[in-house]
């Protein structure tokens, strides 16, 4: 669909939009509801950047609520969070002003060594690590190319990348909400390079702050274009802006209807990306389940209380954990068939 058609459809009566998105969802994913078993490592929240929507970042070690893990702390953290059968470790944090490439590489090496000991032949553990923004800063601060950076991380064990840092590609909006980090063009270039090296990635959009619906559609169309070129995106994740504890708090938050409309438009605009993820720690479990009937097909994972980015921004889930039993029961109650996947959407059970 064209930009104009998508913009018109955004305003269609809710049942029309829902039916259109569900038709695409069913064509691509049938009645499956995908999930995985995973935990996150957030090595630090001390960050060189000052994104206005972020409630998680701290200036330095003396700031209240700041943390920073040393390499020696990575393994004990993995020991505490890993449960037998988990298949993914998601590593994402901040751009620490004092850490060099050796630190980020060291984290991957530590996590890989831990995962190699704990994984089984049936359930290998995948490392999904570092947003394009983190990669951009590693390259700039350490004078290395994106190619070399990704090759080195991939040799150490990075297998796929999360979709964070995309925010909204519109330069005007980016200038207002996150002026000092990688541009939209740079974000796309880094994902293009990852795909060319056989590293699949996810993509995201942060919506519900100062951007317009047109900005969102332009963002989706850029992602669609890159996917047509590379085929390297596994999943798209619309991230609803949560307003607590950041400098955009005064904006409040968009309604549930607007969230569901955005999921529906995303599913329709991005029918060349196989999965739309409703990330439950951000949306809350109820809205994430509802999104399944508006184009989404993937809930992300069990998490095991290992992320703080969203609870600090006001998300309902203070200590986010979702058991497989609860997930299956919720899926069944809504008429979906829960399937456990690995990081590449191969069915595990
Ligand atoms: O880029 C930060 C977002 C992202 C807020 O790829 C906020 O599987 C809403 O991308 N309100 C990082 N959103 C997280 C991310 C992610 C998460 C889970 C799974 C995957 C995946 C990727 O979080 C940031 C930013 O867009 N974010 N602050 C906030 N206040």
mmCIF file of C-alpha atoms and ligand atoms in Angstrom:
data_model
loop_
_atom_site.group_PDB
_atom_site.id
_atom_site.type_symbol
_atom_site.label_atom_id
_atom_site.label_comp_id
_atom_site.label_asym_id
_atom_site.label_seq_id
_atom_site.Cartn_x
_atom_site.Cartn_y
_atom_site.Cartn_z
ATOM 1 C CA UNK A 1 0.000 0.000 0.000
ATOM 2 C CA UNK A 2 1.093 3.565 -0.592
ATOM 3 C CA UNK A 3 1.915 6.067 2.116
ATOM 4 C CA UNK A 4 -1.394 7.843 1.434
ATOM 5 C CA UNK A 5 -3.430 4.622 1.572
ATOM 6 C CA UNK A 6 -1.795 3.578 4.840
ATOM 7 C CA UNK A 7 -2.518 6.976 6.334
ATOM 8 C CA UNK A 8 -6.180 6.661 5.343
ATOM 9 C CA UNK A 9 -6.402 3.127 6.683
ATOM 10 C CA UNK A 10 -5.015 4.282 10.052
ATOM 11 C CA UNK A 11 -8.323 6.144 10.491
ATOM 12 C CA UNK A 12 -10.612 3.330 9.301
ATOM 13 C CA UNK A 13 -13.318 2.070 11.680
ATOM 14 C CA UNK A 14 -11.645 -0.187 14.255
ATOM 15 C CA UNK A 15 -13.360 -3.435 13.134
ATOM 16 C CA UNK A 16 -12.269 -2.847 9.518
ATOM 17 C CA UNK A 17 -8.664 -2.278 10.542
ATOM 18 C CA UNK A 18 -8.714 -5.278 12.861
ATOM 19 C CA UNK A 19 -10.093 -7.576 10.187
ATOM 20 C CA UNK A 20 -7.539 -6.420 7.606
ATOM 21 C CA UNK A 21 -4.606 -6.883 10.007
ATOM 22 C CA UNK A 22 -5.866 -10.247 11.222
ATOM 23 C CA UNK A 23 -6.173 -11.474 7.630
ATOM 24 C CA UNK A 24 -2.464 -10.694 7.094
ATOM 25 C CA UNK A 25 -1.571 -12.197 10.486
ATOM 26 C CA UNK A 26 -3.430 -15.421 9.691
ATOM 27 C CA UNK A 27 -1.917 -15.631 6.192
ATOM 28 C CA UNK A 28 1.611 -15.448 7.609
ATOM 29 C CA UNK A 29 1.321 -17.044 11.063
ATOM 30 C CA UNK A 30 -2.054 -18.847 11.132
ATOM 31 C CA UNK A 31 -3.286 -19.221 14.716
ATOM 32 C CA UNK A 32 0.212 -19.571 16.198
ATOM 33 C CA UNK A 33 1.334 -17.427 19.106
ATOM 34 C CA UNK A 34 5.113 -17.546 19.293
ATOM 35 C CA UNK A 35 7.188 -17.222 22.460
ATOM 36 C CA UNK A 36 10.634 -18.180 23.705
ATOM 37 C CA UNK A 37 12.383 -18.831 27.008
ATOM 38 C CA UNK A 38 14.928 -16.145 27.659
ATOM 39 C CA UNK A 39 16.485 -13.666 30.032
ATOM 40 C CA UNK A 40 18.101 -10.263 29.580
ATOM 41 C CA UNK A 41 21.435 -8.870 30.697
ATOM 42 C CA UNK A 42 21.528 -5.092 31.071
ATOM 43 C CA UNK A 43 25.221 -4.597 31.876
ATOM 44 C CA UNK A 44 24.908 -0.928 32.783
ATOM 45 C CA UNK A 45 22.569 2.049 32.725
ATOM 46 C CA UNK A 46 25.334 4.677 32.728
ATOM 47 C CA UNK A 47 25.002 6.214 29.308
ATOM 48 C CA UNK A 48 26.766 8.815 27.195
ATOM 49 C CA UNK A 49 23.496 9.650 25.427
ATOM 50 C CA UNK A 50 20.629 11.758 26.677
ATOM 51 C CA UNK A 51 17.549 10.434 24.914
ATOM 52 C CA UNK A 52 14.619 12.410 26.219
ATOM 53 C CA UNK A 53 12.276 9.394 26.387
ATOM 54 C CA UNK A 54 14.631 7.301 28.511
ATOM 55 C CA UNK A 55 13.925 6.719 32.213
ATOM 56 C CA UNK A 56 16.717 4.209 32.619
ATOM 57 C CA UNK A 57 19.908 6.124 31.868
ATOM 58 C CA UNK A 58 22.150 7.658 34.547
ATOM 59 C CA UNK A 59 25.001 10.156 34.130
ATOM 60 C CA UNK A 60 27.699 8.361 36.122
ATOM 61 C CA UNK A 61 28.405 5.903 38.934
ATOM 62 C CA UNK A 62 27.546 8.486 41.607
ATOM 63 C CA UNK A 63 24.000 9.016 40.268
ATOM 64 C CA UNK A 64 21.291 7.370 42.398
ATOM 65 C CA UNK A 65 20.132 4.109 40.816
ATOM 66 C CA UNK A 66 23.213 3.738 38.566
ATOM 67 C CA UNK A 67 24.743 0.317 37.993
ATOM 68 C CA UNK A 68 27.587 -1.102 35.947
ATOM 69 C CA UNK A 69 28.649 -4.754 35.842
ATOM 70 C CA UNK A 70 32.291 -5.707 35.576
ATOM 71 C CA UNK A 71 33.192 -8.650 33.340
ATOM 72 C CA UNK A 72 33.589 -10.766 36.497
ATOM 73 C CA UNK A 73 29.959 -10.128 37.370
ATOM 74 C CA UNK A 74 28.534 -11.429 34.089
ATOM 75 C CA UNK A 75 28.794 -15.145 34.877
ATOM 76 C CA UNK A 76 27.278 -14.936 38.396
ATOM 77 C CA UNK A 77 24.421 -12.907 36.909
ATOM 78 C CA UNK A 78 23.867 -15.581 34.230
ATOM 79 C CA UNK A 79 23.925 -18.276 36.953
ATOM 80 C CA UNK A 80 21.199 -16.384 38.821
ATOM 81 C CA UNK A 81 18.905 -15.828 35.834
ATOM 82 C CA UNK A 82 19.370 -18.923 33.650
ATOM 83 C CA UNK A 83 16.827 -21.723 33.951
ATOM 84 C CA UNK A 84 17.358 -25.104 32.258
ATOM 85 C CA UNK A 85 15.749 -25.101 28.819
ATOM 86 C CA UNK A 86 16.204 -21.407 28.121
ATOM 87 C CA UNK A 87 17.301 -20.768 24.539
ATOM 88 C CA UNK A 88 18.141 -17.074 24.369
ATOM 89 C CA UNK A 89 20.215 -14.527 26.259
ATOM 90 C CA UNK A 90 19.416 -10.944 25.260
ATOM 91 C CA UNK A 91 22.164 -8.410 25.995
ATOM 92 C CA UNK A 92 21.380 -4.719 25.769
ATOM 93 C CA UNK A 93 22.313 -1.830 27.994
ATOM 94 C CA UNK A 94 23.691 1.618 27.510
ATOM 95 C CA UNK A 95 26.596 3.333 25.828
ATOM 96 C CA UNK A 96 28.953 3.549 28.792
ATOM 97 C CA UNK A 97 31.305 6.522 28.349
ATOM 98 C CA UNK A 98 34.298 4.710 29.888
ATOM 99 C CA UNK A 99 34.024 1.198 28.416
ATOM 100 C CA UNK A 100 35.992 0.198 25.341
ATOM 101 C CA UNK A 101 35.330 -2.429 22.699
ATOM 102 C CA UNK A 102 37.212 -5.016 24.783
ATOM 103 C CA UNK A 103 34.489 -4.749 27.452
ATOM 104 C CA UNK A 104 31.620 -5.365 25.016
ATOM 105 C CA UNK A 105 33.533 -8.202 23.377
ATOM 106 C CA UNK A 106 34.366 -9.594 26.824
ATOM 107 C CA UNK A 107 30.670 -9.706 27.730
ATOM 108 C CA UNK A 108 29.906 -11.809 24.653
ATOM 109 C CA UNK A 109 32.827 -14.132 25.448
ATOM 110 C CA UNK A 110 31.645 -14.576 29.055
ATOM 111 C CA UNK A 111 28.054 -15.216 28.003
ATOM 112 C CA UNK A 112 29.105 -17.635 25.250
ATOM 113 C CA UNK A 113 31.300 -19.639 27.629
ATOM 114 C CA UNK A 114 28.429 -19.856 30.122
ATOM 115 C CA UNK A 115 25.893 -20.795 27.426
ATOM 116 C CA UNK A 116 28.165 -23.461 25.940
ATOM 117 C CA UNK A 117 28.253 -25.197 29.319
ATOM 118 C CA UNK A 118 24.512 -25.013 29.904
ATOM 119 C CA UNK A 119 22.943 -25.612 26.494
ATOM 120 C CA UNK A 120 21.836 -29.011 25.187
ATOM 121 C CA UNK A 121 21.770 -30.378 21.644
ATOM 122 C CA UNK A 122 17.964 -29.931 21.537
ATOM 123 C CA UNK A 123 18.080 -26.480 23.104
ATOM 124 C CA UNK A 124 21.120 -24.494 22.005
ATOM 125 C CA UNK A 125 21.367 -21.036 23.594
ATOM 126 C CA UNK A 126 21.478 -18.082 21.188
ATOM 127 C CA UNK A 127 23.080 -14.746 22.053
ATOM 128 C CA UNK A 128 21.067 -11.772 20.813
ATOM 129 C CA UNK A 129 23.123 -8.695 21.581
ATOM 130 C CA UNK A 130 23.663 -4.983 21.105
ATOM 131 C CA UNK A 131 21.504 -2.466 19.305
ATOM 132 C CA UNK A 132 22.755 -0.629 16.233
ATOM 133 C CA UNK A 133 23.271 2.424 18.455
ATOM 134 C CA UNK A 134 25.644 0.484 20.713
ATOM 135 C CA UNK A 135 27.446 -0.886 17.628
ATOM 136 C CA UNK A 136 27.731 2.638 16.179
ATOM 137 C CA UNK A 137 29.362 3.943 19.349
ATOM 138 C CA UNK A 138 31.710 0.941 19.664
ATOM 139 C CA UNK A 139 32.887 1.668 16.117
ATOM 140 C CA UNK A 140 33.264 5.426 16.560
ATOM 141 C CA UNK A 141 34.935 5.351 20.001
ATOM 142 C CA UNK A 142 37.328 2.573 19.012
ATOM 143 C CA UNK A 143 38.060 3.532 15.407
ATOM 144 C CA UNK A 144 36.798 0.282 13.870
ATOM 145 C CA UNK A 145 34.512 -0.334 10.916
ATOM 146 C CA UNK A 146 31.020 -1.766 11.308
ATOM 147 C CA UNK A 147 32.156 -4.768 9.250
ATOM 148 C CA UNK A 148 35.085 -5.533 11.570
ATOM 149 C CA UNK A 149 33.046 -4.870 14.693
ATOM 150 C CA UNK A 150 30.271 -7.275 13.681
ATOM 151 C CA UNK A 151 32.704 -9.907 12.432
ATOM 152 C CA UNK A 152 34.613 -9.853 15.735
ATOM 153 C CA UNK A 153 31.456 -9.981 17.868
ATOM 154 C CA UNK A 154 30.009 -12.713 15.702
ATOM 155 C CA UNK A 155 33.173 -14.851 15.984
ATOM 156 C CA UNK A 156 32.889 -14.461 19.776
ATOM 157 C CA UNK A 157 29.278 -15.688 19.772
ATOM 158 C CA UNK A 158 26.831 -12.918 18.844
ATOM 159 C CA UNK A 159 24.251 -14.560 16.545
ATOM 160 C CA UNK A 160 21.463 -12.058 16.177
ATOM 161 C CA UNK A 161 20.777 -8.417 17.089
ATOM 162 C CA UNK A 162 17.816 -6.768 18.805
ATOM 163 C CA UNK A 163 15.904 -3.990 17.114
ATOM 164 C CA UNK A 164 16.370 -1.145 19.607
ATOM 165 C CA UNK A 165 17.616 2.336 18.847
ATOM 166 C CA UNK A 166 15.491 2.842 15.731
ATOM 167 C CA UNK A 167 13.065 5.127 17.612
ATOM 168 C CA UNK A 168 11.611 7.206 14.730
ATOM 169 C CA UNK A 169 13.727 7.757 11.635
ATOM 170 C CA UNK A 170 12.361 11.256 10.845
ATOM 171 C CA UNK A 171 15.395 13.562 11.252
ATOM 172 C CA UNK A 172 13.223 16.379 12.654
ATOM 173 C CA UNK A 173 11.756 14.202 15.424
ATOM 174 C CA UNK A 174 15.081 12.520 16.138
ATOM 175 C CA UNK A 175 16.681 15.923 16.559
ATOM 176 C CA UNK A 176 14.180 16.637 19.338
ATOM 177 C CA UNK A 177 14.097 13.297 21.181
ATOM 178 C CA UNK A 178 17.588 11.815 20.722
ATOM 179 C CA UNK A 179 19.831 14.328 18.966
ATOM 180 C CA UNK A 180 23.195 12.879 20.003
ATOM 181 C CA UNK A 181 23.017 9.274 18.813
ATOM 182 C CA UNK A 182 23.145 7.331 15.538
ATOM 183 C CA UNK A 183 20.887 8.791 12.836
ATOM 184 C CA UNK A 184 18.117 6.763 11.218
ATOM 185 C CA UNK A 185 20.308 6.342 8.132
ATOM 186 C CA UNK A 186 23.158 4.983 10.237
ATOM 187 C CA UNK A 187 20.791 2.598 12.062
ATOM 188 C CA UNK A 188 19.621 1.224 8.695
ATOM 189 C CA UNK A 189 23.192 0.961 7.387
ATOM 190 C CA UNK A 190 24.279 -1.090 10.421
ATOM 191 C CA UNK A 191 21.357 -3.498 10.029
ATOM 192 C CA UNK A 192 22.092 -3.755 6.284
ATOM 193 C CA UNK A 193 25.681 -4.712 7.136
ATOM 194 C CA UNK A 194 24.537 -7.248 9.751
ATOM 195 C CA UNK A 195 22.205 -8.862 7.234
ATOM 196 C CA UNK A 196 24.983 -9.021 4.637
ATOM 197 C CA UNK A 197 27.053 -10.981 7.174
ATOM 198 C CA UNK A 198 24.251 -13.471 7.812
ATOM 199 C CA UNK A 199 23.277 -11.917 11.162
ATOM 200 C CA UNK A 200 19.472 -11.643 11.298
ATOM 201 C CA UNK A 201 18.057 -8.766 13.326
ATOM 202 C CA UNK A 202 14.848 -7.277 14.655
ATOM 203 C CA UNK A 203 13.546 -3.760 14.143
ATOM 204 C CA UNK A 204 11.515 -1.421 16.326
ATOM 205 C CA UNK A 205 9.609 1.849 16.332
ATOM 206 C CA UNK A 206 9.109 4.015 19.406
ATOM 207 C CA UNK A 207 5.707 5.636 19.000
ATOM 208 C CA UNK A 208 3.287 7.770 20.978
ATOM 209 C CA UNK A 209 5.498 10.760 21.838
ATOM 210 C CA UNK A 210 5.891 13.813 19.560
ATOM 211 C CA UNK A 211 5.822 11.993 16.208
ATOM 212 C CA UNK A 212 2.879 12.086 13.803
ATOM 213 C CA UNK A 213 1.157 9.133 12.161
ATOM 214 C CA UNK A 214 2.886 10.165 8.927
ATOM 215 C CA UNK A 215 6.274 9.878 10.667
ATOM 216 C CA UNK A 216 5.307 6.354 11.766
ATOM 217 C CA UNK A 217 4.281 5.333 8.256
ATOM 218 C CA UNK A 218 7.479 6.739 6.765
ATOM 219 C CA UNK A 219 9.413 4.743 9.379
ATOM 220 C CA UNK A 220 7.574 1.539 8.451
ATOM 221 C CA UNK A 221 8.174 2.127 4.748
ATOM 222 C CA UNK A 222 11.927 2.542 5.324
ATOM 223 C CA UNK A 223 11.978 -0.795 7.153
ATOM 224 C CA UNK A 224 9.928 -2.397 4.405
ATOM 225 C CA UNK A 225 12.424 -1.148 1.810
ATOM 226 C CA UNK A 226 15.428 -2.570 3.672
ATOM 227 C CA UNK A 227 13.633 -5.873 4.178
ATOM 228 C CA UNK A 228 12.949 -6.060 0.433
ATOM 229 C CA UNK A 229 16.654 -5.602 -0.167
ATOM 230 C CA UNK A 230 18.071 -7.996 2.462
ATOM 231 C CA UNK A 231 15.319 -10.200 3.939
ATOM 232 C CA UNK A 232 17.253 -10.025 7.219
ATOM 233 C CA UNK A 233 14.566 -8.860 9.664
ATOM 234 C CA UNK A 234 12.857 -11.537 11.739
ATOM 235 C CA UNK A 235 10.471 -9.378 13.721
ATOM 236 C CA UNK A 236 9.163 -5.854 14.051
ATOM 237 C CA UNK A 237 8.380 -4.518 17.528
ATOM 238 C CA UNK A 238 6.186 -1.429 17.960
ATOM 239 C CA UNK A 239 7.245 0.074 21.308
ATOM 240 C CA UNK A 240 4.648 2.273 22.977
ATOM 241 C CA UNK A 241 6.261 5.291 24.654
ATOM 242 C CA UNK A 242 5.920 4.970 28.451
ATOM 243 C CA UNK A 243 6.001 8.321 30.146
ATOM 244 C CA UNK A 244 7.101 7.912 33.782
ATOM 245 C CA UNK A 245 10.406 9.322 34.959
ATOM 246 C CA UNK A 246 11.741 10.956 31.798
ATOM 247 C CA UNK A 247 11.853 14.439 30.326
ATOM 248 C CA UNK A 248 8.890 13.743 28.007
ATOM 249 C CA UNK A 249 6.619 12.771 30.904
ATOM 250 C CA UNK A 250 4.370 15.757 30.268
ATOM 251 C CA UNK A 251 3.196 14.178 27.007
ATOM 252 C CA UNK A 252 1.308 11.388 28.745
ATOM 253 C CA UNK A 253 0.659 8.163 26.817
ATOM 254 C CA UNK A 254 -1.424 7.195 23.789
ATOM 255 C CA UNK A 255 -4.674 5.256 24.258
ATOM 256 C CA UNK A 256 -5.042 1.490 23.947
ATOM 257 C CA UNK A 257 -6.987 2.051 20.689
ATOM 258 C CA UNK A 258 -4.091 3.982 19.186
ATOM 259 C CA UNK A 259 -1.699 1.187 20.198
ATOM 260 C CA UNK A 260 -3.900 -1.432 18.526
ATOM 261 C CA UNK A 261 -4.316 0.700 15.400
ATOM 262 C CA UNK A 262 -0.532 1.012 15.218
ATOM 263 C CA UNK A 263 -0.071 -2.749 15.526
ATOM 264 C CA UNK A 264 -2.623 -3.276 12.751
ATOM 265 C CA UNK A 265 -1.012 -0.741 10.394
ATOM 266 C CA UNK A 266 2.415 -2.246 11.127
ATOM 267 C CA UNK A 267 1.212 -5.750 10.260
ATOM 268 C CA UNK A 268 -0.302 -4.521 7.009
ATOM 269 C CA UNK A 269 2.604 -2.258 5.968
ATOM 270 C CA UNK A 270 5.269 -4.823 6.851
ATOM 271 C CA UNK A 271 3.837 -7.977 5.340
ATOM 272 C CA UNK A 272 7.377 -8.808 4.173
ATOM 273 C CA UNK A 273 8.591 -9.148 7.805
ATOM 274 C CA UNK A 274 7.387 -12.479 9.190
ATOM 275 C CA UNK A 275 6.723 -11.549 12.827
ATOM 276 C CA UNK A 276 5.200 -8.681 14.775
ATOM 277 C CA UNK A 277 6.165 -8.785 18.425
ATOM 278 C CA UNK A 278 3.958 -7.476 21.244
ATOM 279 C CA UNK A 279 6.630 -6.995 23.874
ATOM 280 C CA UNK A 280 4.702 -7.673 27.051
ATOM 281 C CA UNK A 281 7.076 -6.056 29.627
ATOM 282 C CA UNK A 282 6.399 -2.778 27.836
ATOM 283 C CA UNK A 283 2.700 -3.156 26.996
ATOM 284 C CA UNK A 284 1.574 -5.163 29.997
ATOM 285 C CA UNK A 285 0.381 -8.762 29.580
ATOM 286 C CA UNK A 286 -3.267 -7.902 28.858
ATOM 287 C CA UNK A 287 -2.617 -5.389 26.087
ATOM 288 C CA UNK A 288 0.081 -7.629 24.581
ATOM 289 C CA UNK A 289 -2.443 -10.498 24.412
ATOM 290 C CA UNK A 290 -5.035 -8.191 22.865
ATOM 291 C CA UNK A 291 -2.468 -7.130 20.232
ATOM 292 C CA UNK A 292 -2.481 -10.759 19.007
ATOM 293 C CA UNK A 293 -5.901 -9.983 17.520
ATOM 294 C CA UNK A 294 -4.517 -6.857 15.803
ATOM 295 C CA UNK A 295 -1.663 -8.314 13.779
ATOM 296 C CA UNK A 296 0.873 -9.385 16.419
ATOM 297 C CA UNK A 297 1.923 -13.043 16.651
ATOM 298 C CA UNK A 298 4.898 -13.080 19.047
ATOM 299 C CA UNK A 299 4.956 -12.318 22.796
ATOM 300 C CA UNK A 300 8.781 -12.413 23.219
ATOM 301 C CA UNK A 301 9.819 -14.509 26.212
ATOM 302 C CA UNK A 302 9.646 -15.550 29.816
ATOM 303 C CA UNK A 303 12.235 -12.848 30.840
ATOM 304 C CA UNK A 304 12.644 -14.066 34.441
ATOM 305 C CA UNK A 305 12.680 -10.620 35.993
ATOM 306 C CA UNK A 306 15.781 -9.456 34.155
ATOM 307 C CA UNK A 307 14.894 -6.098 32.615
ATOM 308 C CA UNK A 308 14.418 -2.657 34.167
ATOM 309 C CA UNK A 309 14.143 -0.377 31.085
ATOM 310 C CA UNK A 310 10.343 -0.511 31.062
ATOM 311 C CA UNK A 311 9.439 -0.694 34.741
ATOM 312 C CA UNK A 312 11.518 2.457 35.280
ATOM 313 C CA UNK A 313 9.417 4.120 32.544
ATOM 314 C CA UNK A 314 6.147 3.213 34.262
ATOM 315 C CA UNK A 315 5.209 -0.131 32.679
ATOM 316 C CA UNK A 316 2.764 -2.234 34.729
ATOM 317 C CA UNK A 317 5.178 -5.152 35.075
ATOM 318 C CA UNK A 318 7.416 -4.203 38.004
ATOM 319 C CA UNK A 319 9.341 -7.499 38.125
ATOM 320 C CA UNK A 320 8.581 -8.886 34.685
ATOM 321 C CA UNK A 321 8.300 -12.681 34.523
ATOM 322 C CA UNK A 322 5.920 -14.842 32.526
ATOM 323 C CA UNK A 323 5.731 -18.576 33.138
ATOM 324 C CA UNK A 324 5.186 -20.959 30.250
ATOM 325 C CA UNK A 325 2.034 -22.236 32.003
ATOM 326 C CA UNK A 326 0.563 -18.726 32.248
ATOM 327 C CA UNK A 327 1.446 -17.932 28.673
ATOM 328 C CA UNK A 328 -0.146 -21.151 27.390
ATOM 329 C CA UNK A 329 -3.284 -20.579 29.457
ATOM 330 C CA UNK A 330 -3.631 -16.994 28.171
ATOM 331 C CA UNK A 331 -3.089 -18.122 24.562
ATOM 332 C CA UNK A 332 -5.661 -20.903 24.884
ATOM 333 C CA UNK A 333 -8.226 -18.593 26.438
ATOM 334 C CA UNK A 334 -7.896 -16.263 23.433
ATOM 335 C CA UNK A 335 -7.994 -19.008 20.812
ATOM 336 C CA UNK A 336 -4.299 -19.078 19.858
ATOM 337 C CA UNK A 337 -1.933 -22.022 19.766
ATOM 338 C CA UNK A 338 1.211 -21.227 21.812
ATOM 339 C CA UNK A 339 4.421 -22.514 20.216
ATOM 340 C CA UNK A 340 7.855 -22.268 21.755
ATOM 341 C CA UNK A 341 10.435 -21.013 19.267
ATOM 342 C CA UNK A 342 14.163 -20.484 19.150
ATOM 343 C CA UNK A 343 15.625 -17.063 18.263
ATOM 344 C CA UNK A 344 15.218 -17.824 14.549
ATOM 345 C CA UNK A 345 11.563 -18.907 14.801
ATOM 346 C CA UNK A 346 12.252 -22.605 14.489
ATOM 347 C CA UNK A 347 9.582 -24.461 16.487
ATOM 348 C CA UNK A 348 10.997 -26.122 19.615
ATOM 349 C CA UNK A 349 7.782 -27.402 21.149
HETATM 350 O O1 LIG B 1 15.497 1.686 21.641
HETATM 351 C C1 LIG B 1 13.368 3.287 25.915
HETATM 352 C C2 LIG B 1 12.800 1.809 23.966
HETATM 353 C C3 LIG B 1 14.284 0.284 23.219
HETATM 354 C C4 LIG B 1 11.376 3.866 26.545
HETATM 355 O O2 LIG B 1 14.670 -6.985 19.429
HETATM 356 C C5 LIG B 1 11.281 2.964 25.483
HETATM 357 O O3 LIG B 1 13.651 -8.597 20.464
HETATM 358 C C6 LIG B 1 9.015 3.093 25.591
HETATM 359 O O4 LIG B 1 14.523 -2.414 21.444
HETATM 360 N N1 LIG B 1 9.028 3.986 26.588
HETATM 361 C C7 LIG B 1 15.216 -0.835 23.617
HETATM 362 N N2 LIG B 1 10.102 2.572 25.010
HETATM 363 C C8 LIG B 1 14.482 -2.157 23.764
HETATM 364 C C9 LIG B 1 14.300 -2.924 22.501
HETATM 365 C C10 LIG B 1 13.833 -4.332 22.553
HETATM 366 C C11 LIG B 1 13.155 -4.815 23.636
HETATM 367 C C12 LIG B 1 12.726 -6.144 23.641
HETATM 368 C C13 LIG B 1 12.997 -6.986 22.601
HETATM 369 C C14 LIG B 1 13.697 -6.493 21.521
HETATM 370 C C15 LIG B 1 14.030 -7.406 20.392
HETATM 371 C C16 LIG B 1 14.118 -5.170 21.480
HETATM 372 O O5 LIG B 1 13.409 0.592 24.289
HETATM 373 C C17 LIG B 1 14.912 1.600 22.895
HETATM 374 C C18 LIG B 1 13.715 2.520 22.982
HETATM 375 O O6 LIG B 1 13.071 2.584 21.751
HETATM 376 N N3 LIG B 1 12.525 2.635 25.127
HETATM 377 N N4 LIG B 1 12.683 4.046 26.802
HETATM 378 C C19 LIG B 1 10.187 4.410 27.099
HETATM 379 N N5 LIG B 1 10.204 5.322 28.067
#
